[in-house]
Amino acid sequence: SRLQHEYVPSAHLSAACTCLAWAPPGGRQPPNKVQDGPQRKKRKSEVAEVDRQLDILAVGTAVGSILLYSTVKGELQSKLDGGHDSRVNCVRWHQDTCCLYSCSEDKHIVEWNTQTCKVKCKWKGDNSSVTSLCISPDGKMLLSAGRTIKLWDLETKEVYRHFTGHATSVSSLTFTTVKPMNENKPFDGITGLYFLSGAIHDRLLSVWYVRSDRKEKNAVMSFTVTDEPIFIDLTVSEVKEEPVKLAVVCRDGQLHLFEHILNGYCKKPLTSNCTIQIATPGNDGDSTPKPVPILAAAFCSDKQSLLLVYGNTLQPIIEKVSLNTMESHICLIRDIQKVLSLKTDVALTKVKTPIVNSDTKVLVPGIPGHSTTVKTPASGKEKKKNKRKPGEIGESIEERLEALDIDVSKVKTPGGLPQTDSFAVLLVQGLESNDAEILNRVLNTRKDNVIKNTVSRMPMHAVIPLLHELTKRLQGNPYSASLMVRWLKSVFTIHASYLSTLPDLIPQLGMLYQLMESRVKTLQKLSRLHGRLFILVTQVAASEAVHNVTETNQTAKLVYEDESSEEEGSDDEMIADKESDENWDEDEEKEEQSDEQDMTVEKEINGDSDLEPENESEEE
């Protein structure tokens, strides 16, 4: 269970590895020996089983190139380019020639000459992506599968047989027999053979029979498992009475073993003879045993014992077990923690931890005078016992930040509002869990830049669910439209390129389009009505405003005139004094009798003032 070799391609981030296959050992095979090795992907666990000469590994990538890596030399031998322009789904080596076959999301199958690194032949394999390949035992035929399965003649590159296939993409194809069961007829290399296929999200593995005629296209039998199969291994049946042994690892971490003689049609799906699971003992502290997932399984050369790969994918544990398969259910108890802790102690590490005295101070570059004490790394035992005792109060986040010498006020978000990245996370969580509370909190945001940032940061897979949610809300509540339209606008502007790539975009957005159409149809009539109502309302308001205005007194409180003659002036002064006195008295009366104010105003307007008419004319 030790990692023997590690290869990281230079472009592993942009072009992730998608599939791999070992080249047949020693190049050309002896004609009498039929090898099942290159037909399926080999795990590192099986390298020891096959001849030591296994060297070249073909690795398909997500961008369409194929890397040929030599494990003996520990270097990249060559790179096959120009065949595919999309993700490579499967690579298969031919047993006898140096040819390599690959299939891709771009619907094509490519035959490569690995000596010259050139494309030997390229042809369209399916109407959708081709996901799996398998070469027949005699090397003259090729099985390819997207959803339907096709059997190709490798010389003419024409379809020899069609099979119904699966409802989803086929993930594995393997021949289960090398000779036909009926040995009376002459064997043409393919007729009478059985092969097995498994697909993603499909709990049935189908077995197909290659007939001499083209009539029957359906599966002859099927094996049922508990979850989607992720790894399949089998022993090839070479003699008529020899049963095919099948080991299927499912996504739920269980291993199912089947043993069946392939002899024609079987209507009911066959269930497993034996199911194997692995669990922890559950004795130290944690009383409940936990399941340990099985990642892969393979039959050893004796066809009895099994190699099991279990644990986590970064540090798998590989173990050879011989089981009594008469029992229908076997649970192996393995303590992973002990095995892993032993392994990590032995394993070499590239990281060196410096030994530091407790009283030394380390100056950190950047901030002058900023120093922090480096604590010696605690041992593993202490870390485990770092649980808080009852009664102790843990440090608050603020205290911890102060200890780290970080300004707490800067770290806090203004106004306690979540940031846009947390909005995006909240939105995705709400859509996945269909939680109305979370969705309301996010979708009722009115700030345009928050909406824009949230939409740009959300993952692609959440775009369509978000559109469905917005459509639902637009249908349900017409008043929510003003908010939802902002979200729709952002989604359509930011994710337009992604949406345009969807093949079923029209049905996805049909409802939304109809809703908008029905709204827009009434817009013209509504806007006309709105205009008329607006005019009416403003006129009514204006007339009310005229009635409500308290009219001002038009008569002057005080008048100043130039002195034209002395006699006139003296008379005028007398009158002015008298008048002003009367007016002041009037004002006091007005204040007392505020209820009768309107009356007095009207009187004054009508000219019924207390002054004598002669005085008024003189004043004028």
Coordinates of C-alpha atoms in Angstrom, one line a residue:
S1 CA 0.0 0.0 0.0
R2 CA 2.9 2.4 -0.6
L3 CA 2.8 5.0 -3.3
Q4 CA 5.4 3.7 -5.8
H5 CA 5.4 6.4 -8.5
E6 CA 3.7 9.8 -9.0
Y7 CA 3.3 11.7 -12.2
V8 CA 1.8 15.1 -12.4
P9 CA 1.4 16.4 -16.0
S10 CA 2.5 20.0 -16.5
A11 CA -1.0 21.1 -17.6
H12 CA -2.8 19.1 -14.9
L13 CA -4.9 22.1 -13.8
S14 CA -6.2 23.1 -17.2
A15 CA -6.2 19.6 -18.7
A16 CA -7.1 17.1 -16.0
C17 CA -6.5 13.4 -16.6
T18 CA -9.8 11.7 -17.5
C19 CA -8.9 8.1 -18.4
L20 CA -5.9 5.8 -18.6
A21 CA -4.8 2.4 -20.0
W22 CA -1.6 0.2 -19.8
A23 CA 0.1 -0.7 -23.0
P24 CA 0.4 -4.5 -23.5
P25 CA 3.7 -5.7 -22.0
G26 CA 6.5 -6.4 -24.3
G27 CA 4.7 -5.0 -27.4
R28 CA 3.6 -7.9 -29.7
Q29 CA 1.9 -10.9 -28.0
P30 CA 2.4 -14.6 -28.8
P31 CA -0.6 -15.6 -31.0
N32 CA -1.7 -18.5 -28.9
K33 CA -2.0 -16.4 -25.7
V34 CA -5.0 -14.2 -25.5
Q35 CA -4.6 -11.5 -22.9
D36 CA -7.4 -9.6 -21.2
G37 CA -5.0 -7.1 -19.7
P38 CA -5.2 -4.1 -22.0
Q39 CA -9.0 -4.2 -22.4
R40 CA -9.7 -2.5 -19.1
K41 CA -8.1 0.2 -17.0
K42 CA -5.5 -1.1 -14.6
R43 CA -5.2 0.2 -11.1
K44 CA -1.8 0.5 -9.5
S45 CA -2.8 -2.5 -7.3
E46 CA -2.7 -4.8 -10.4
V47 CA 0.7 -3.7 -11.7
A48 CA 2.3 -6.4 -9.6
E49 CA 0.0 -9.1 -11.0
V50 CA 0.8 -8.5 -14.7
D51 CA 4.2 -9.2 -16.3
R52 CA 6.9 -6.9 -15.0
Q53 CA 7.4 -5.3 -18.4
L54 CA 4.3 -3.0 -18.1
D55 CA 5.8 0.3 -18.9
I56 CA 3.8 2.7 -21.1
L57 CA 0.7 4.3 -19.7
A58 CA -1.7 6.2 -22.0
V59 CA -3.5 9.0 -20.3
G60 CA -6.4 10.9 -21.9
T61 CA -7.0 14.5 -20.9
A62 CA -9.9 16.9 -20.7
V63 CA -8.7 19.0 -23.6
G64 CA -8.4 16.1 -26.1
S65 CA -4.7 15.4 -26.1
I66 CA -3.3 11.9 -25.0
L67 CA -0.1 11.6 -23.0
L68 CA 2.1 8.5 -23.3
Y69 CA 4.1 8.1 -20.1
S70 CA 6.9 5.7 -19.4
T71 CA 6.8 4.5 -15.8
V72 CA 10.1 2.7 -16.1
K73 CA 12.0 5.9 -17.3
G74 CA 9.7 8.1 -15.2
E75 CA 9.2 10.7 -18.0
L76 CA 6.7 11.7 -20.6
Q77 CA 7.5 9.7 -23.8
S78 CA 5.2 11.4 -26.3
K79 CA 2.1 13.4 -26.7
L80 CA -0.7 12.6 -29.2
D81 CA -2.3 15.8 -30.5
G82 CA -4.7 16.8 -33.3
G83 CA -7.1 13.9 -33.0
H84 CA -9.8 15.2 -30.6
D85 CA -10.9 18.7 -29.8
S86 CA -12.8 17.8 -26.7
R87 CA -12.5 15.6 -23.5
V88 CA -11.1 12.1 -24.1
N89 CA -13.5 9.6 -22.4
C90 CA -11.7 6.3 -23.0
V91 CA -8.4 4.9 -24.4
R92 CA -7.7 1.3 -25.3
W93 CA -4.6 -0.4 -26.7
H94 CA -4.7 -3.1 -29.4
Q95 CA -3.3 -6.4 -28.1
D96 CA -1.1 -7.2 -31.2
T97 CA -0.3 -3.9 -33.0
C98 CA 1.0 -0.7 -31.4
C99 CA -2.3 1.0 -32.2
L100 CA -4.2 3.0 -29.6
Y101 CA -7.9 3.7 -29.9
S102 CA -9.5 6.7 -28.2
C103 CA -13.0 8.1 -28.1
S104 CA -14.2 11.6 -27.0
E105 CA -17.0 14.0 -26.3
D106 CA -16.6 15.3 -29.9
K107 CA -18.5 12.1 -31.1
H108 CA -15.4 10.7 -32.9
I109 CA -13.2 7.6 -32.5
V110 CA -9.5 7.9 -33.4
E111 CA -7.0 5.2 -34.3
W112 CA -3.5 6.3 -33.4
N113 CA -0.1 5.0 -34.6
T114 CA 1.9 5.3 -31.4
Q115 CA 5.3 5.0 -33.2
T116 CA 4.8 8.1 -35.3
C117 CA 2.3 9.8 -32.9
K118 CA 0.0 10.5 -35.9
V119 CA -3.7 9.9 -36.4
K120 CA -4.0 6.7 -38.5
C121 CA -7.8 6.9 -38.9
K122 CA -10.6 9.0 -37.5
W123 CA -14.4 8.4 -37.9
K124 CA -17.7 9.5 -36.4
G125 CA -18.7 7.0 -33.7
D126 CA -22.1 8.3 -32.6
N127 CA -24.5 11.2 -32.8
S128 CA -23.7 12.1 -29.2
S129 CA -20.4 11.7 -27.3
V130 CA -18.7 8.3 -27.3
T131 CA -17.9 7.3 -23.7
S132 CA -16.5 3.8 -23.8
L133 CA -14.5 1.4 -26.0
C134 CA -13.5 -2.3 -25.9
I135 CA -11.5 -4.4 -28.4
S136 CA -12.6 -7.9 -29.2
P137 CA -10.4 -10.9 -28.1
D138 CA -9.2 -11.6 -31.6
G139 CA -8.4 -7.9 -32.2
K140 CA -10.5 -7.5 -35.4
M141 CA -13.6 -5.8 -33.9
L142 CA -14.1 -2.8 -31.7
L143 CA -17.1 -2.1 -29.4
S144 CA -18.0 1.6 -28.9
A145 CA -20.7 3.1 -26.8
G146 CA -22.3 6.4 -26.1
R147 CA -25.8 5.3 -25.1
T148 CA -26.3 2.8 -27.9
I149 CA -23.6 0.2 -28.4
K150 CA -22.0 -0.4 -31.8
L151 CA -19.7 -3.2 -32.9
W152 CA -17.3 -2.0 -35.6
D153 CA -15.2 -3.9 -38.1
L154 CA -11.7 -2.4 -37.7
E155 CA -10.6 -3.1 -41.3
T156 CA -13.5 -1.4 -43.0
K157 CA -14.6 0.9 -40.1
E158 CA -18.2 0.0 -40.7
V159 CA -20.8 -1.0 -38.2
Y160 CA -21.1 -4.8 -37.9
R161 CA -23.9 -4.9 -35.3
H162 CA -26.1 -2.5 -33.3
F163 CA -27.3 -3.0 -29.7
T164 CA -29.9 -1.1 -27.8
G165 CA -27.6 0.0 -25.0
H166 CA -28.6 2.1 -22.0
A167 CA -30.7 5.2 -21.2
T168 CA -27.6 7.0 -19.9
S169 CA -23.9 7.1 -21.0
V170 CA -22.1 3.8 -20.9
S171 CA -19.2 3.8 -18.5
S172 CA -17.8 0.3 -19.0
L173 CA -17.6 -2.3 -21.7
T174 CA -15.9 -5.7 -21.4
F175 CA -15.9 -9.0 -23.2
T176 CA -16.8 -11.9 -20.8
T177 CA -16.0 -14.9 -23.1
V178 CA -13.3 -15.6 -25.6
K179 CA -14.9 -18.7 -27.2
P180 CA -18.5 -19.4 -28.2
M181 CA -20.4 -21.8 -25.9
N182 CA -21.6 -23.8 -29.0
E183 CA -18.4 -25.4 -30.2
N184 CA -20.0 -27.3 -33.2
K185 CA -20.1 -24.3 -35.6
P186 CA -16.8 -22.8 -37.0
F187 CA -15.8 -19.7 -35.0
D188 CA -15.3 -16.4 -36.9
G189 CA -13.8 -14.6 -34.0
I190 CA -16.8 -12.7 -32.8
T191 CA -20.2 -14.5 -33.3
G192 CA -21.3 -16.3 -30.1
L193 CA -19.4 -14.1 -27.7
Y194 CA -20.9 -12.3 -24.7
F195 CA -19.9 -8.9 -23.5
L196 CA -21.0 -6.8 -20.5
S197 CA -21.9 -3.1 -20.2
G198 CA -22.6 -0.7 -17.3
A199 CA -23.8 2.9 -17.4
I200 CA -23.8 5.9 -15.1
H201 CA -26.8 6.2 -12.8
D202 CA -27.9 2.7 -13.9
R203 CA -28.1 -0.1 -11.3
L204 CA -28.3 -2.8 -13.9
L205 CA -25.3 -4.3 -15.7
S206 CA -26.4 -5.8 -19.1
V207 CA -25.0 -8.8 -20.9
W208 CA -25.2 -8.8 -24.7
Y209 CA -24.8 -11.7 -27.1
V210 CA -23.3 -11.3 -30.6
R211 CA -25.5 -13.3 -33.0
S212 CA -24.9 -14.4 -36.5
D213 CA -28.0 -12.5 -37.6
R214 CA -29.0 -8.8 -37.0
K215 CA -32.5 -9.5 -35.6
E216 CA -32.0 -9.3 -31.8
K217 CA -30.7 -6.1 -30.4
N218 CA -31.6 -6.4 -26.7
A219 CA -29.7 -7.7 -23.7
V220 CA -29.9 -11.4 -23.0
M221 CA -29.4 -11.0 -19.2
S222 CA -28.7 -8.4 -16.5
F223 CA -27.1 -8.3 -13.1
T224 CA -28.6 -6.0 -10.5
V225 CA -26.5 -4.0 -7.9
T226 CA -27.3 -1.6 -5.1
D227 CA -25.9 1.6 -6.7
E228 CA -24.2 2.9 -9.8
P229 CA -21.2 0.7 -10.7
I230 CA -17.8 2.5 -10.6
F231 CA -15.4 -0.3 -11.0
I232 CA -15.9 -3.7 -12.7
D233 CA -13.5 -6.7 -12.9
L234 CA -14.1 -10.2 -14.2
T235 CA -12.5 -13.6 -14.9
V236 CA -13.0 -14.4 -18.5
S237 CA -14.7 -17.7 -19.2
E238 CA -12.5 -19.8 -21.5
V239 CA -14.2 -23.2 -21.2
K240 CA -17.8 -24.0 -21.8
E241 CA -18.8 -25.1 -18.3
E242 CA -16.7 -22.4 -16.6
P243 CA -18.8 -19.7 -14.9
V244 CA -17.9 -16.0 -15.4
K245 CA -16.9 -14.4 -12.1
L246 CA -17.8 -10.7 -11.8
A247 CA -16.7 -8.2 -9.1
V248 CA -18.6 -4.9 -9.1
V249 CA -17.8 -2.0 -6.9
C250 CA -20.7 0.4 -6.4
R251 CA -20.7 4.1 -5.6
D252 CA -22.1 3.3 -2.1
G253 CA -18.8 1.5 -1.3
Q254 CA -20.1 -2.1 -1.5
L255 CA -18.6 -4.9 -3.5
H256 CA -20.9 -7.4 -5.2
L257 CA -19.7 -10.8 -6.5
F258 CA -21.6 -12.7 -9.2
E259 CA -20.9 -16.2 -10.5
H260 CA -22.9 -17.3 -13.5
I261 CA -22.6 -19.6 -16.5
L262 CA -23.5 -17.6 -19.6
N263 CA -25.9 -19.9 -21.5
G264 CA -28.5 -17.9 -23.4
Y265 CA -31.4 -15.8 -22.4
C266 CA -32.5 -15.0 -18.8
K267 CA -35.5 -12.8 -18.2
K268 CA -35.1 -11.8 -14.5
P269 CA -32.2 -9.7 -13.3
L270 CA -29.6 -11.8 -11.4
T271 CA -28.8 -10.7 -7.9
S272 CA -25.3 -11.0 -6.3
N273 CA -24.1 -14.3 -4.8
C274 CA -22.1 -12.4 -2.2
T275 CA -21.9 -8.8 -1.0
I276 CA -18.8 -7.5 0.8
Q277 CA -18.6 -4.4 3.0
I278 CA -15.8 -3.0 5.2
A279 CA -16.4 -1.3 8.5
T280 CA -14.4 0.1 11.4
P281 CA -14.4 -1.9 14.7
G282 CA -16.0 1.0 16.6
N283 CA -14.3 0.3 20.0
D284 CA -12.1 3.4 20.8
G285 CA -14.3 6.2 22.1
D286 CA -16.7 6.0 19.2
S287 CA -18.9 3.1 19.8
T288 CA -20.7 3.0 16.4
P289 CA -18.8 1.2 13.6
K290 CA -18.5 3.4 10.5
P291 CA -18.5 2.0 6.9
V292 CA -15.3 2.2 4.9
P293 CA -15.9 2.6 1.2
I294 CA -14.4 0.0 -1.2
L295 CA -12.8 1.9 -4.1
A296 CA -11.8 -1.0 -6.4
A297 CA -11.5 -4.8 -6.5
A298 CA -9.7 -7.2 -8.8
F299 CA -9.4 -11.0 -9.1
C300 CA -5.9 -12.4 -8.6
S301 CA -4.4 -14.8 -11.1
D302 CA -5.8 -17.8 -9.2
K303 CA -9.4 -16.5 -9.9
Q304 CA -10.3 -17.1 -6.3
S305 CA -8.7 -14.5 -4.0
L306 CA -9.4 -10.8 -4.4
L307 CA -7.4 -7.6 -4.2
L308 CA -9.4 -4.9 -2.4
V309 CA -8.6 -1.2 -2.5
Y310 CA -10.4 0.7 0.3
G311 CA -10.2 3.8 2.5
N312 CA -9.8 7.2 0.9
T313 CA -8.6 7.9 -2.6
L314 CA -5.5 9.9 -1.5
Q315 CA -4.2 7.1 0.7
P316 CA -5.9 3.8 -0.3
I317 CA -5.2 0.6 1.5
I318 CA -4.6 -2.4 -0.7
E319 CA -5.2 -5.9 0.7
K320 CA -5.3 -9.4 -0.7
V321 CA -8.2 -11.4 0.7
S322 CA -9.5 -14.9 0.1
L323 CA -13.1 -15.2 1.1
N324 CA -15.7 -17.9 1.6
T325 CA -18.2 -16.7 -1.0
M326 CA -20.8 -19.2 0.1
E327 CA -22.1 -16.6 2.6
S328 CA -24.4 -14.0 1.1
H329 CA -23.1 -11.1 3.1
I330 CA -19.6 -10.5 4.4
C331 CA -18.5 -7.6 6.6
L332 CA -14.8 -7.2 7.0
I333 CA -13.7 -5.2 10.1
R334 CA -10.6 -3.0 9.5
D335 CA -9.2 -0.3 11.7
I336 CA -8.1 2.3 9.1
Q337 CA -6.8 4.8 11.6
K338 CA -4.1 2.5 12.9
V339 CA -2.9 1.5 9.4
L340 CA -2.9 5.1 8.2
S341 CA -1.1 6.5 11.2
L342 CA 1.6 3.8 10.8
K343 CA 2.0 4.7 7.2
T344 CA 2.3 8.4 7.7
D345 CA 5.1 7.9 10.3
V346 CA 7.1 5.8 7.9
A347 CA 6.5 8.0 4.8
L348 CA 9.1 10.5 3.9
T349 CA 8.0 14.1 4.1
K350 CA 9.5 17.0 2.2
V351 CA 8.4 19.6 4.8
K352 CA 11.0 20.1 7.5
T353 CA 9.8 21.7 10.7
P354 CA 12.5 23.8 12.4
I355 CA 13.1 23.2 16.1
V356 CA 12.6 26.6 17.8
N357 CA 13.3 27.5 21.5
S358 CA 10.3 29.0 23.3
D359 CA 12.2 32.2 24.2
T360 CA 13.2 33.2 20.7
K361 CA 11.5 35.9 18.8
V362 CA 11.0 35.9 15.0
L363 CA 10.7 39.2 13.2
V364 CA 8.2 39.1 10.4
P365 CA 9.2 41.1 7.3
G366 CA 6.9 44.0 6.1
I367 CA 5.8 45.8 9.3
P368 CA 8.6 47.4 11.3
G369 CA 8.8 46.2 14.8
H370 CA 6.1 43.6 14.3
S371 CA 7.1 40.4 16.0
T372 CA 5.3 37.1 16.8
T373 CA 6.4 34.3 18.9
V374 CA 6.6 31.0 17.1
K375 CA 5.2 28.1 19.0
T376 CA 6.8 24.7 18.8
P377 CA 4.5 22.3 17.0
A378 CA 2.5 20.3 19.5
S379 CA 2.6 16.5 19.4
G380 CA -0.3 14.5 17.9
K381 CA -1.6 13.4 21.3
E382 CA -1.9 16.9 22.6
K383 CA -3.9 18.0 19.5
K384 CA -6.5 15.3 20.1
K385 CA -7.0 16.3 23.7
N386 CA -7.7 19.9 22.8
K387 CA -11.3 19.6 23.8
R388 CA -12.7 22.4 26.0
K389 CA -13.3 21.5 29.7
P390 CA -16.7 22.2 31.1
G391 CA -16.9 25.7 32.7
E392 CA -14.1 27.1 30.6
I393 CA -15.0 30.0 28.3
G394 CA -13.3 30.0 25.0
E395 CA -11.7 33.1 23.6
S396 CA -14.0 35.1 21.4
I397 CA -13.1 35.8 17.7
E398 CA -12.3 39.4 18.6
E399 CA -9.8 38.4 21.2
R400 CA -8.2 36.0 18.9
L401 CA -7.9 38.6 16.1
E402 CA -6.4 41.0 18.6
A403 CA -3.9 38.4 19.6
L404 CA -3.0 38.1 15.9
D405 CA -2.6 41.9 15.8
I406 CA -5.3 42.4 13.2
D407 CA -7.6 45.4 13.2
V408 CA -10.9 44.0 14.3
S409 CA -13.0 46.8 12.9
K410 CA -11.6 46.2 9.4
V411 CA -12.5 42.5 9.5
K412 CA -16.2 43.1 10.5
T413 CA -18.5 43.5 7.6
P414 CA -20.2 47.0 7.4
G415 CA -23.7 46.9 8.8
G416 CA -23.5 43.2 9.5
L417 CA -24.5 42.4 5.9
P418 CA -23.2 39.2 4.3
Q419 CA -20.7 39.7 1.5
T420 CA -21.5 38.9 -2.1
D421 CA -19.5 35.7 -2.1
S422 CA -21.5 34.5 0.9
F423 CA -24.7 35.6 -0.9
A424 CA -23.7 33.3 -3.8
V425 CA -23.1 30.4 -1.4
L426 CA -26.4 31.1 0.3
L427 CA -28.2 31.2 -3.0
V428 CA -26.8 27.9 -4.2
Q429 CA -27.7 26.3 -0.8
G430 CA -31.2 27.7 -1.0
L431 CA -31.7 26.4 -4.5
E432 CA -30.3 22.9 -3.6
S433 CA -32.3 22.6 -0.4
N434 CA -35.3 24.5 -1.8
D435 CA -35.3 26.6 1.4
A436 CA -37.8 29.5 1.0
E437 CA -36.4 31.4 3.9
I438 CA -32.8 31.5 2.5
L439 CA -34.1 32.3 -1.0
N440 CA -36.3 35.2 0.2
R441 CA -33.4 36.6 2.1
V442 CA -31.2 36.6 -1.0
L443 CA -33.7 37.4 -3.8
N444 CA -35.2 40.4 -1.9
T445 CA -32.0 42.3 -2.3
R446 CA -32.5 45.6 -4.1
K447 CA -28.8 46.6 -4.5
D448 CA -27.9 46.2 -8.2
N449 CA -24.1 45.7 -7.6
V450 CA -24.8 43.0 -5.0
I451 CA -27.1 41.2 -7.4
K452 CA -24.5 41.5 -10.2
N453 CA -21.7 40.2 -8.1
T454 CA -23.8 37.3 -6.7
V455 CA -24.8 36.2 -10.2
S456 CA -21.3 36.4 -11.5
R457 CA -19.9 34.3 -8.6
M458 CA -22.5 31.6 -8.6
P459 CA -21.5 28.2 -10.2
M460 CA -22.8 27.3 -13.7
H461 CA -24.9 24.3 -12.5
A462 CA -27.1 26.7 -10.4
V463 CA -28.1 29.0 -13.3
I464 CA -31.0 26.9 -14.6
P465 CA -32.4 26.2 -11.1
L466 CA -32.2 30.0 -10.4
L467 CA -34.1 30.8 -13.6
H468 CA -36.8 28.2 -12.6
E469 CA -37.1 29.8 -9.2
L470 CA -37.4 33.3 -10.6
T471 CA -40.1 32.1 -13.1
K472 CA -42.0 30.5 -10.2
R473 CA -41.9 33.7 -8.3
L474 CA -43.0 35.8 -11.2
Q475 CA -45.9 33.5 -11.8
G476 CA -46.9 33.5 -8.1
N477 CA -46.7 37.1 -7.1
P478 CA -47.0 39.9 -9.7
Y479 CA -45.6 42.5 -7.3
S480 CA -42.3 40.6 -7.0
A481 CA -41.6 41.3 -10.7
S482 CA -39.7 44.5 -10.1
L483 CA -37.2 42.6 -7.9
M484 CA -37.1 39.4 -10.0
V485 CA -36.5 41.3 -13.3
R486 CA -33.2 42.7 -11.8
W487 CA -32.0 39.2 -11.2
L488 CA -33.2 38.0 -14.6
K489 CA -31.3 40.9 -16.3
S490 CA -28.1 40.0 -14.4
V491 CA -28.4 36.3 -15.2
F492 CA -29.0 36.9 -18.9
T493 CA -26.2 39.4 -19.3
I494 CA -23.5 37.5 -17.3
H495 CA -24.4 33.9 -18.3
A496 CA -25.5 34.5 -21.8
S497 CA -22.7 32.4 -23.3
Y498 CA -23.4 29.4 -21.1
L499 CA -27.2 29.6 -21.7
S500 CA -26.6 29.7 -25.5
T501 CA -24.7 26.4 -25.3
L502 CA -27.7 24.5 -23.8
P503 CA -29.5 22.3 -26.3
D504 CA -32.8 22.4 -24.5
L505 CA -32.8 26.2 -23.9
I506 CA -36.1 26.9 -25.6
P507 CA -38.2 24.5 -23.4
Q508 CA -36.3 25.7 -20.3
L509 CA -37.1 29.3 -20.9
G510 CA -40.5 28.8 -22.6
M511 CA -42.6 29.6 -19.5
L512 CA -40.6 32.7 -18.7
Y513 CA -40.9 34.0 -22.3
Q514 CA -44.7 33.4 -22.2
L515 CA -45.0 35.3 -18.9
M516 CA -43.1 38.2 -20.3
E517 CA -45.2 38.3 -23.5
S518 CA -48.4 38.3 -21.6
R519 CA -47.2 41.1 -19.4
V520 CA -45.8 43.2 -22.3
K521 CA -49.1 42.8 -24.3
T522 CA -51.1 44.8 -21.7
L523 CA -48.3 47.3 -21.2
Q524 CA -49.5 49.7 -24.0
K525 CA -53.1 49.8 -22.7
L526 CA -52.0 50.1 -19.1
S527 CA -49.6 53.0 -20.0
R528 CA -52.5 54.9 -21.8
L529 CA -54.8 54.3 -18.8
H530 CA -52.0 55.5 -16.5
G531 CA -51.6 58.7 -18.5
R532 CA -55.3 59.5 -18.4
L533 CA -55.5 58.8 -14.7
F534 CA -52.4 60.9 -14.1
I535 CA -54.0 63.9 -15.8
L536 CA -57.3 63.4 -13.9
V537 CA -55.5 63.1 -10.6
T538 CA -53.3 66.2 -11.1
Q539 CA -56.4 68.3 -12.1
V540 CA -58.3 67.2 -9.1
A541 CA -55.4 67.9 -6.9
A542 CA -54.9 71.4 -8.5
S543 CA -58.5 72.4 -7.9
E544 CA -58.4 71.2 -4.3
A545 CA -55.3 73.3 -3.8
V546 CA -57.0 76.4 -5.1
H547 CA -59.9 76.0 -2.5
N548 CA -57.6 75.4 0.4
V549 CA -55.4 78.4 0.0
T550 CA -56.1 81.1 2.6
E551 CA -56.4 84.4 0.7
T552 CA -54.1 87.2 1.8
N553 CA -55.2 90.6 3.0
Q554 CA -54.9 93.0 0.1
T555 CA -55.0 96.3 2.1
A556 CA -51.8 97.9 3.1
K557 CA -50.8 98.0 6.8
L558 CA -48.7 101.1 6.4
V559 CA -48.3 103.6 3.5
Y560 CA -45.5 106.1 3.1
E561 CA -46.0 109.2 1.0
D562 CA -43.8 112.1 0.0
E563 CA -44.6 115.5 1.6
S564 CA -46.3 117.5 -1.2
S565 CA -47.5 120.4 1.1
E566 CA -47.3 121.1 4.8
E567 CA -51.1 121.3 5.4
E568 CA -51.8 118.1 3.6
G569 CA -48.9 116.5 5.4
S570 CA -50.2 117.4 8.9
D571 CA -53.7 116.1 8.0
D572 CA -52.2 112.9 6.6
E573 CA -50.0 112.3 9.6
M574 CA -53.0 112.6 11.9
I575 CA -55.1 110.1 9.7
A576 CA -52.1 107.7 9.4
D577 CA -51.7 107.6 13.2
K578 CA -55.3 107.1 13.8
E579 CA -55.5 104.4 11.1
S580 CA -52.4 102.5 12.4
D581 CA -53.8 102.6 15.9
E582 CA -57.1 101.1 14.7
N583 CA -55.2 98.5 12.7
W584 CA -53.1 97.4 15.7
D585 CA -56.3 97.0 17.7
E586 CA -57.7 95.0 14.8
D587 CA -54.7 92.6 14.8
E588 CA -55.1 91.9 18.5
E589 CA -58.8 91.2 18.0
K590 CA -57.9 88.8 15.1
E591 CA -55.5 86.8 17.3
E592 CA -58.2 86.4 20.0
Q593 CA -60.9 85.4 17.5
S594 CA -58.9 83.0 15.4
D595 CA -62.1 81.0 14.6
E596 CA -63.6 84.0 12.8
Q597 CA -60.4 84.7 10.8
D598 CA -61.9 83.6 7.5
M599 CA -64.8 85.9 7.9
T600 CA -62.7 89.0 8.6
V601 CA -60.5 88.2 5.6
E602 CA -63.5 88.0 3.3
K603 CA -64.8 91.3 4.7
E604 CA -61.5 93.1 4.1
I605 CA -61.4 91.7 0.5
N606 CA -64.9 92.9 -0.1
G607 CA -63.9 96.4 1.2
D608 CA -65.9 96.3 4.4
S609 CA -63.1 97.6 6.5
D610 CA -63.6 99.7 9.6
L611 CA -62.1 102.8 7.9
E612 CA -64.4 105.7 6.7
P613 CA -64.7 105.9 2.9
E614 CA -63.4 109.6 2.8
N615 CA -60.2 108.6 4.6
E616 CA -59.7 105.7 2.2
S617 CA -60.0 108.0 -0.9
E618 CA -57.6 110.5 0.6
E619 CA -55.2 107.7 1.4
E620 CA -55.3 106.5 -2.2

